[in-house]
């Protein structure tokens, strides 16, 4: 009995005194604070003293059949004795009601923590041990700090055997939901610093139009102006239940949804969060991360887009070989046909930056408009081609041609319309009708010259000030691209936003953040 | 100008719009929540949208000449637009007033984070790099997750050269306050799982009574029933300012204070917090941690008490050698005369567990009472003896004798009285007058037999239920020790607490937590 609608304070008192080993019960109070990371609950100072709880202690919180570990804070007045204050992240995610009774207990170390100790001491883990550890991670029995130590132990490539990386990948996928969409299931995954947001919807449309199942789950923007999910959301809902996704894929061969709402490889979500904060990840973990999501969604034909270049994630030759070898090894263990595409890539692909602007780029290619970005079309058809060859839809060397035909015939566009409709959007769309912010600004060149580079980071920062990714209509259209010649007063790019205030912020930022390097 | 007493909302608005690169200003509101770890500030949802801040983001917070990094949470109603809610940890620690204006900015990665990346990639750090990194740690520019990665990188002994450990130790001490108490300054430090809380006050009294400077800083209990500081606090205040400590040491040759209130080796405090949560620490970091505090307090004669045994921290022969070698190497680099004492130790030393009970043990030895715990006296005189030999007060082999003379002559007791008086306590004390909890319980043996072991962890847990370390009078007196024969109904130990409720809790816990193993 972890959970009670009606509580009797006398009973509660009795409960709190009769329990051994520090288990106690408190009544839920809602606190209107959203904590992204980490979760926190609040108890009264007197209860803290009574139950021997100090600020920062981790508590095991149980309700219904669920349990999680949360750090605790102490208050003098915000919650009363006998109450536990819950932040809105928790109450939004779980159906815990005001006045409900929670079972609390000081958390000891998770039993699976010993496997992290083992890796820190450079010992090998069996599959059973790895599974127990990853399960502890997925269930939040292992906290972020402990998890950091596990990830850190993977930086030394010699500390993890290929076999262990296989165990890790398998455990990550098996500790979440597993889906099977069919016999032949394809996917394309990009790695490396260069945004590929606009390529995915085109590839999905092309490949699915050729009769191949390609269920695409993707992420929202974190530091960039738009993730694939943000861009697709301009056209259709992307937060679908697993049941709904299965229906969409059955009907259309494809989907373009946000993976974050699902429980696919949940341990990996935690890995990603931490390595993102660190700004560095072990290559072995990166490969395991990608492959675990593929395994969880039953992908068995996979094209990996691995750009090489100055801003790419991997540039060292030895590292490239290590990553390729590991992909090939894991693909073999999981029976996945794989093709790794390493292309030299110098800068952003496409013209628009921001959800609506990127969706315009996608539709312009799919609708085969005159003003479509050709570099985007080229990359999308190349990768689609490899995928079509991999699944056997095209002979070696003919994939790209088939992909282009799908575009030219508008089959790919019609497939996108089907997907949009199946996901609950309006399929009657045209690239030029997608809304853009009414407040605009044209950035002009201050001199004649040649565009040498476009500062990706600054581009993302200024897009953020303009309102992306939350404001779908905001962003920057790149009128001029790398390698183009410009004259003084030529328009370099156009800002779009929904408020004068934001435009002022973005224009001020321009004083410090250079966008175009013109020589 | 980071700080303003009076604010003008129009000016603030102007300020918030004219600043570039995401700097903004918000007015302080107090929130009555204590957050042990990590610190958090709260802003309104609308401001979050405006400034592009999401829950969990790290912000650089500036006021006066100070700055720190704090994670942010988002609220709909708890603070209004233009306000920032501060938890009481922050307002208690820093003098920030209600209505003050804080300068806030989304934190990028700390510049010194790249040195953590370097260690993860198994590169060597120069002293300059190590200093920059440790300084970032001391100033909280490096957050706990990032710090975990740094600590993790030290688990592989091959990843840090001895030279780098020296750099680390030096940087840890130099990024905090440095004190010089005199030409010859001694200390004794214990490592390893066996509590030595009661030994330190006796050693300090003996050594100081022989005219040697021995400024002892120690910690409060975390998982044990009492730290040295908790025990000493029964006799005198232990939270002294650095100025006050200097006066105490000048007057008495010694002090027995809580180090937590000082800024000695602040980076190390952060290391300790994290390795404690992990439940494991790299030996190199452990040695650096101990030595940095010695360097910061100008210690140049040091006895290390390194117990060996089943419950000791280090048991593997290879590890013992590694740790000893590192101590000797660092001592040489820092010009510290060192003696490492490795003694086999099987269980707790002394009879009392809990602040007052342990203080009684200490005083019984210093006052040379009949009922003094002999094992405690033996260990304290042994270690004092080594220290007296190290500083040249006694010839080799004569140190223990000199230490015993100091006890027998009551010189050591008079020294303790001096220290108590200088720290602001009442020197007219007697061991038997120290208060003990009025609510008691005698645990009796259920059978005849021999006491094989006493469960240290369970002992600490039950002491916690009885109220230690916050309730000084609470604890357990061990009437019977390891190796003693007992008959059925003999008293094994006595519980002391201040409330019937607590006693009930502790007695209930006994059903699950065994204290004595009797064969």
PDB file of C-alpha atoms in Angstrom, chain A residues 13 18 53 58 131 138 153 169 235 238 265 274 298 300 341 354-355 362 389 397 414 455 468 503 518:
ATOM      1  CA  UNK A  13       1.565   9.307  12.736  1.00  0.00           C
ATOM      2  CA  UNK A  18       6.056   1.974  13.606  1.00  0.00           C
ATOM      3  CA  UNK A  53      17.048  13.804   6.337  1.00  0.00           C
ATOM      4  CA  UNK A  58      18.480  11.337  -2.113  1.00  0.00           C
ATOM      5  CA  UNK A 131      21.826  -5.290 -17.915  1.00  0.00           C
ATOM      6  CA  UNK A 138      16.765   3.593 -16.977  1.00  0.00           C
ATOM      7  CA  UNK A 153      35.017   5.019 -17.584  1.00  0.00           C
ATOM      8  CA  UNK A 169      23.840  -1.491 -26.616  1.00  0.00           C
ATOM      9  CA  UNK A 235       3.454  20.284 -40.761  1.00  0.00           C
ATOM     10  CA  UNK A 238       4.895  14.813 -33.698  1.00  0.00           C
ATOM     11  CA  UNK A 265      16.109   3.246 -25.015  1.00  0.00           C
ATOM     12  CA  UNK A 274      24.989  14.176 -19.518  1.00  0.00           C
ATOM     13  CA  UNK A 298      13.684  -3.015 -35.131  1.00  0.00           C
ATOM     14  CA  UNK A 300      17.665  -3.807 -39.952  1.00  0.00           C
ATOM     15  CA  UNK A 341      28.755   7.386 -45.784  1.00  0.00           C
ATOM     16  CA  UNK A 354      14.324  27.861 -37.881  1.00  0.00           C
ATOM     17  CA  UNK A 355      11.329  25.468 -37.909  1.00  0.00           C
ATOM     18  CA  UNK A 362      11.953  20.561 -47.286  1.00  0.00           C
ATOM     19  CA  UNK A 389      20.432  -0.079 -52.615  1.00  0.00           C
ATOM     20  CA  UNK A 397      24.891   2.510 -58.415  1.00  0.00           C
ATOM     21  CA  UNK A 414       2.548  12.669 -52.071  1.00  0.00           C
ATOM     22  CA  UNK A 455      29.353  31.108 -38.172  1.00  0.00           C
ATOM     23  CA  UNK A 468      13.475  29.656 -32.261  1.00  0.00           C
ATOM     24  CA  UNK A 503      14.373  41.983 -33.232  1.00  0.00           C
ATOM     25  CA  UNK A 518      33.610  38.031 -45.977  1.00  0.00           C
TER      26      UNK A 518
END
